[in-house]
């Protein structure tokens, strides 16, 4: 095996290696790096010679990394993130054409992303954002490096991840504006006997309020079940159906639906979660600050 000299490799080549590893595609990594595919191909050949390893094999899903490539990239990522934190951050981020991947579900996409994208358009117009479903395993997405940051109500648990509370949320019941429930309100007994529209969440997850009610002996058995919040306004229109959902979704459902107070006090926390490997990254620190500002703008309506 030839002697390996780390000084024979430049930072751009090492960054490209990480991007190919992340994307599983040479062409996509070249696009994210702002270089031609032929240039990326030549750089990959140099990396293979210098590291004395094929690094990637072609597969049906694209490029699959070798075991050594996985080890190399795992060591490189924190080093490259630390290097990016050196220098004038604001100017670099404004000119940064990298892609940030955020895991978020319907609630976070509808409420947090709009003000966040306005901030990004103003301050980092070249920064690309890819949004993927967080579902109910954002910890796995972060640990497997499928996303850079997650917006979620899910607790971190025992995983070695960073977590920051953004705000608290309570629940409301959404009904047709002309229904009897909209006029009369809803106590816990009437809630138990109401006709409910339920959301069937991925991976068997159920909202926190359902567990709270179950502890009080209140059963929840929807007469209609749907896989998402999309189009619920049309399903509830002209009926006595009740949808229990996070209260801030009233900004999305109104004026088609009327929100009335839920007859119970159950809350959840919306958090942003990230890997400690990105702690020293100027881009990631800036993104987390932008998300805090987006949440503040969401509350004030800015």
Coordinates of C-alpha atoms in Angstrom, one line a residue:
X1 CA 0.0 0.0 0.0
X2 CA 1.4 3.4 -0.9
X3 CA 2.2 5.9 1.8
X4 CA -0.7 8.3 2.4
X5 CA 0.0 12.0 2.7
X6 CA -3.0 14.0 3.9
X7 CA -1.2 17.2 2.7
X8 CA -1.6 15.9 -0.9
X9 CA -5.4 16.5 -0.7
X10 CA -7.0 19.9 -0.6
X11 CA -10.1 20.9 1.4
X12 CA -12.3 21.2 -1.8
X13 CA -11.5 17.5 -2.7
X14 CA -12.3 16.4 0.9
X15 CA -15.5 18.4 0.9
X16 CA -16.5 16.8 -2.4
X17 CA -15.9 13.4 -0.9
X18 CA -18.3 14.1 1.9
X19 CA -20.9 15.5 -0.5
X20 CA -20.7 12.4 -2.7
X21 CA -21.1 10.3 0.4
X22 CA -24.1 12.3 1.5
X23 CA -25.8 12.4 -1.9
X24 CA -24.9 8.9 -3.2
X25 CA -24.4 10.6 -6.6
X26 CA -21.4 12.1 -8.3
X27 CA -23.6 14.4 -10.4
X28 CA -25.6 15.7 -7.5
X29 CA -22.5 16.2 -5.4
X30 CA -20.9 18.2 -8.3
X31 CA -24.0 20.3 -8.6
X32 CA -24.0 21.1 -4.9
X33 CA -20.3 22.0 -5.1
X34 CA -20.9 24.3 -8.1
X35 CA -18.5 22.4 -10.4
X36 CA -18.8 20.3 -13.6
X37 CA -19.3 16.6 -13.3
X38 CA -16.1 16.0 -15.2
X39 CA -14.2 18.1 -12.6
X40 CA -15.8 16.1 -9.8
X41 CA -14.9 12.8 -11.5
X42 CA -11.2 13.8 -11.8
X43 CA -11.2 14.9 -8.1
X44 CA -12.7 11.5 -7.1
X45 CA -10.0 9.7 -9.1
X46 CA -7.3 11.7 -7.2
X47 CA -9.0 10.8 -3.9
X48 CA -9.0 7.1 -4.8
X49 CA -5.3 7.2 -5.7
X50 CA -4.3 9.2 -2.6
X51 CA -6.4 7.1 -0.2
X52 CA -5.6 3.8 -2.0
X53 CA -9.3 2.8 -1.9
X54 CA -12.1 2.7 -4.4
X55 CA -14.2 4.7 -2.0
X56 CA -17.5 4.0 -3.8
X57 CA -19.1 1.2 -5.8
X58 CA -21.9 1.5 -8.2
X59 CA -25.2 0.1 -7.1
X60 CA -28.9 0.3 -8.1
X61 CA -29.4 3.2 -5.7
X62 CA -26.4 5.2 -7.0
X63 CA -22.9 5.1 -5.4
X64 CA -22.4 3.0 -2.3
X65 CA -19.5 3.9 0.0
X66 CA -16.9 1.3 1.0
X67 CA -16.3 0.6 4.7
X68 CA -13.1 2.7 4.6
X69 CA -14.9 5.6 2.9
X70 CA -17.5 5.5 5.8
X71 CA -14.7 5.7 8.3
X72 CA -12.9 8.5 6.5
X73 CA -16.0 10.6 6.1
X74 CA -17.0 10.1 9.7
X75 CA -13.6 11.6 10.7
X76 CA -13.6 14.3 8.1
X77 CA -17.1 15.8 8.7
X78 CA -16.4 17.4 12.1
X79 CA -13.0 18.7 10.9
X80 CA -14.5 20.3 7.8
X81 CA -17.3 21.9 9.8
X82 CA -14.8 23.3 12.2
X83 CA -12.8 24.8 9.2
X84 CA -16.0 26.4 7.9
X85 CA -16.5 28.2 11.1
X86 CA -13.2 30.2 10.5
X87 CA -13.6 33.5 8.8
X88 CA -16.4 36.0 8.1
X89 CA -19.5 33.9 8.6
X90 CA -22.2 36.2 7.4
X91 CA -20.5 36.8 4.0
X92 CA -19.8 33.1 3.5
X93 CA -23.3 32.1 4.3
X94 CA -24.7 34.8 2.0
X95 CA -22.7 33.3 -0.9
X96 CA -23.1 29.7 0.2
X97 CA -24.7 27.4 -2.4
X98 CA -24.7 24.4 -0.1
X99 CA -27.9 22.4 0.7
X100 CA -29.3 22.2 4.2
X101 CA -31.7 19.3 4.9
X102 CA -34.4 19.9 7.5
X103 CA -36.7 17.1 8.7
X104 CA -40.2 18.4 9.6
X105 CA -43.8 17.3 9.5
X106 CA -47.0 19.1 8.4
X107 CA -47.3 21.3 11.5
X108 CA -43.7 22.6 11.3
X109 CA -43.7 22.9 7.5
X110 CA -46.9 25.0 7.6
X111 CA -45.9 27.3 10.5
X112 CA -42.1 27.6 10.9
X113 CA -40.9 27.1 7.3
X114 CA -42.7 30.1 5.7
X115 CA -41.0 32.8 7.9
X116 CA -37.7 30.8 7.8
X117 CA -37.7 30.8 4.0
X118 CA -38.3 34.6 4.0
X119 CA -35.2 35.0 6.2
X120 CA -33.2 32.7 3.9
X121 CA -34.3 34.5 0.8
X122 CA -33.2 37.8 2.3
X123 CA -29.9 36.8 3.9
X124 CA -28.7 33.6 2.2
X125 CA -30.3 33.5 -1.2
X126 CA -27.9 30.9 -2.6
X127 CA -28.5 28.5 0.3
X128 CA -30.6 25.5 -0.8
X129 CA -33.1 23.9 1.5
X130 CA -34.3 20.3 1.2
X131 CA -37.3 19.4 3.5
X132 CA -38.0 15.7 4.3
X133 CA -40.6 14.2 6.5
X134 CA -39.5 13.8 10.1
X135 CA -42.3 11.3 10.7
X136 CA -41.7 10.1 14.3
X137 CA -38.1 9.0 14.2
X138 CA -36.1 12.3 13.7
X139 CA -33.4 11.0 16.0
X140 CA -32.7 8.2 13.5
X141 CA -32.6 10.6 10.6
X142 CA -30.0 12.7 12.4
X143 CA -27.9 9.8 13.6
X144 CA -27.8 8.4 10.1
X145 CA -27.0 11.9 8.6
X146 CA -30.1 12.0 6.5
X147 CA -30.8 15.5 7.7
X148 CA -28.9 18.4 9.3
X149 CA -31.6 19.5 11.7
X150 CA -35.1 18.4 12.8
X151 CA -38.1 20.4 13.9
X152 CA -40.3 18.1 16.0
X153 CA -42.3 17.6 19.2
X154 CA -40.6 14.2 19.8
X155 CA -38.3 14.0 22.8
X156 CA -34.6 13.2 22.1
X157 CA -34.5 10.3 24.6
X158 CA -31.1 8.9 25.3
X159 CA -29.6 9.7 22.0
X160 CA -26.5 11.9 21.9
X161 CA -28.2 14.8 20.2
X162 CA -28.6 18.5 20.9
X163 CA -32.2 19.7 21.6
X164 CA -33.6 23.2 22.1
X165 CA -37.2 24.1 23.0
X166 CA -38.7 26.6 20.5
X167 CA -42.2 27.1 22.0
X168 CA -45.1 25.3 23.6
X169 CA -48.3 24.3 21.9
X170 CA -51.7 23.4 23.2
X171 CA -54.7 21.8 21.4
X172 CA -58.0 22.9 20.0
X173 CA -61.0 21.2 18.5
X174 CA -61.8 22.2 14.9
X175 CA -65.4 22.0 13.6
X176 CA -67.7 23.3 10.9
X177 CA -68.5 27.0 11.7
X178 CA -72.3 26.2 11.3
X179 CA -72.3 23.1 13.5
X180 CA -74.0 22.8 16.9
X181 CA -70.6 22.3 18.5
X182 CA -69.3 25.6 17.2
X183 CA -72.3 27.3 18.9
X184 CA -72.4 25.4 22.1
X185 CA -68.8 24.5 22.8
X186 CA -67.5 21.1 24.0
X187 CA -67.0 19.7 27.5
X188 CA -65.2 16.5 28.3
X189 CA -68.4 14.3 28.3
X190 CA -69.6 15.7 25.0
X191 CA -66.1 15.3 23.6
X192 CA -66.1 11.6 24.5
X193 CA -69.4 11.0 22.7
X194 CA -68.6 13.3 19.7
X195 CA -68.0 12.1 16.1
X196 CA -64.3 12.5 15.7
X197 CA -62.1 12.8 12.6
X198 CA -58.8 11.1 13.5
X199 CA -55.4 11.4 11.9
X200 CA -53.5 8.0 11.4
X201 CA -49.9 8.9 12.0
X202 CA -46.9 7.0 10.7
X203 CA -45.1 4.3 12.7
X204 CA -48.1 3.9 15.1
X205 CA -47.5 7.1 16.9
X206 CA -50.4 8.9 18.6
X207 CA -50.6 12.5 19.8
X208 CA -49.7 13.3 23.4
X209 CA -53.3 14.4 24.3
X210 CA -54.7 10.9 23.5
X211 CA -52.4 9.3 26.2
X212 CA -53.5 12.1 28.6
X213 CA -57.2 11.3 28.0
X214 CA -56.6 7.6 28.2
X215 CA -55.2 8.1 31.7
X216 CA -58.5 9.8 32.6
X217 CA -60.5 6.9 31.2
X218 CA -61.7 8.8 28.2
X219 CA -61.8 6.7 25.1
X220 CA -61.0 8.1 21.6
X221 CA -62.6 6.1 18.7
X222 CA -62.8 8.2 15.5
X223 CA -65.6 7.5 13.1
X224 CA -63.4 8.7 10.2
X225 CA -59.7 8.2 9.9
X226 CA -57.4 9.9 7.4
X227 CA -53.6 9.7 6.8
X228 CA -52.9 13.5 7.0
X229 CA -54.3 17.0 7.7
X230 CA -54.4 17.7 4.0
X231 CA -58.0 18.5 2.9
X232 CA -59.6 18.0 6.4
X233 CA -61.6 21.3 5.9
X234 CA -63.6 19.7 3.1
X235 CA -64.2 16.5 5.1
X236 CA -65.6 18.4 8.1
X237 CA -67.7 20.9 6.1
X238 CA -71.4 20.5 6.7
X239 CA -70.9 17.9 9.4
X240 CA -70.6 17.5 13.2
X241 CA -67.1 16.0 12.9
X242 CA -64.5 17.1 15.4
X243 CA -60.8 17.3 14.6
X244 CA -58.5 17.7 17.6
X245 CA -55.2 19.2 16.5
X246 CA -52.5 21.7 17.6
X247 CA -54.2 25.1 18.1
X248 CA -51.9 27.1 15.8
X249 CA -53.1 25.1 12.9
X250 CA -56.1 27.4 13.1
X251 CA -54.1 29.8 11.0
X252 CA -54.1 27.2 8.2
X253 CA -57.7 25.9 8.6
X254 CA -59.5 29.2 9.1
X255 CA -61.9 30.5 8.1
X256 CA -63.2 27.1 6.8
X257 CA -63.1 25.7 10.3
X258 CA -63.9 27.2 13.7
X259 CA -61.5 26.5 16.6
X260 CA -63.0 25.9 20.0
X261 CA -61.0 25.2 23.2
X262 CA -60.2 21.6 23.8
X263 CA -61.9 20.3 27.0
X264 CA -58.6 19.2 28.5
X265 CA -55.2 20.7 29.3
X266 CA -52.6 18.8 27.3
X267 CA -49.5 20.4 25.7
X268 CA -46.5 19.6 23.6
X269 CA -43.1 21.3 23.0
X270 CA -41.8 22.1 19.6
X271 CA -38.1 21.6 19.5
X272 CA -35.2 21.8 17.1
X273 CA -32.8 18.9 17.3
X274 CA -29.3 18.5 15.8
X275 CA -26.2 16.5 15.9
X276 CA -23.3 17.8 18.2
X277 CA -21.1 17.4 15.1
X278 CA -22.5 20.6 13.7
X279 CA -22.0 22.6 16.9
X280 CA -18.9 24.3 15.5
X281 CA -20.3 25.0 12.1
X282 CA -20.9 28.7 11.4
X283 CA -23.6 27.8 8.8
X284 CA -25.4 25.6 11.3
X285 CA -25.2 28.1 14.1
X286 CA -26.6 30.7 11.8
X287 CA -29.4 28.4 10.7
X288 CA -30.4 27.7 14.3
X289 CA -30.5 31.4 15.0
X290 CA -32.6 32.0 11.9
X291 CA -35.1 29.3 13.1
X292 CA -35.4 31.1 16.4
X293 CA -36.1 34.4 14.6
X294 CA -38.6 32.6 12.3
X295 CA -40.5 31.3 15.4
X296 CA -40.6 34.8 16.8
X297 CA -41.9 36.2 13.5
X298 CA -44.5 33.4 13.4
X299 CA -45.8 34.6 16.8
X300 CA -46.0 38.3 15.8
X301 CA -47.3 37.6 12.3
X302 CA -44.3 39.3 10.7

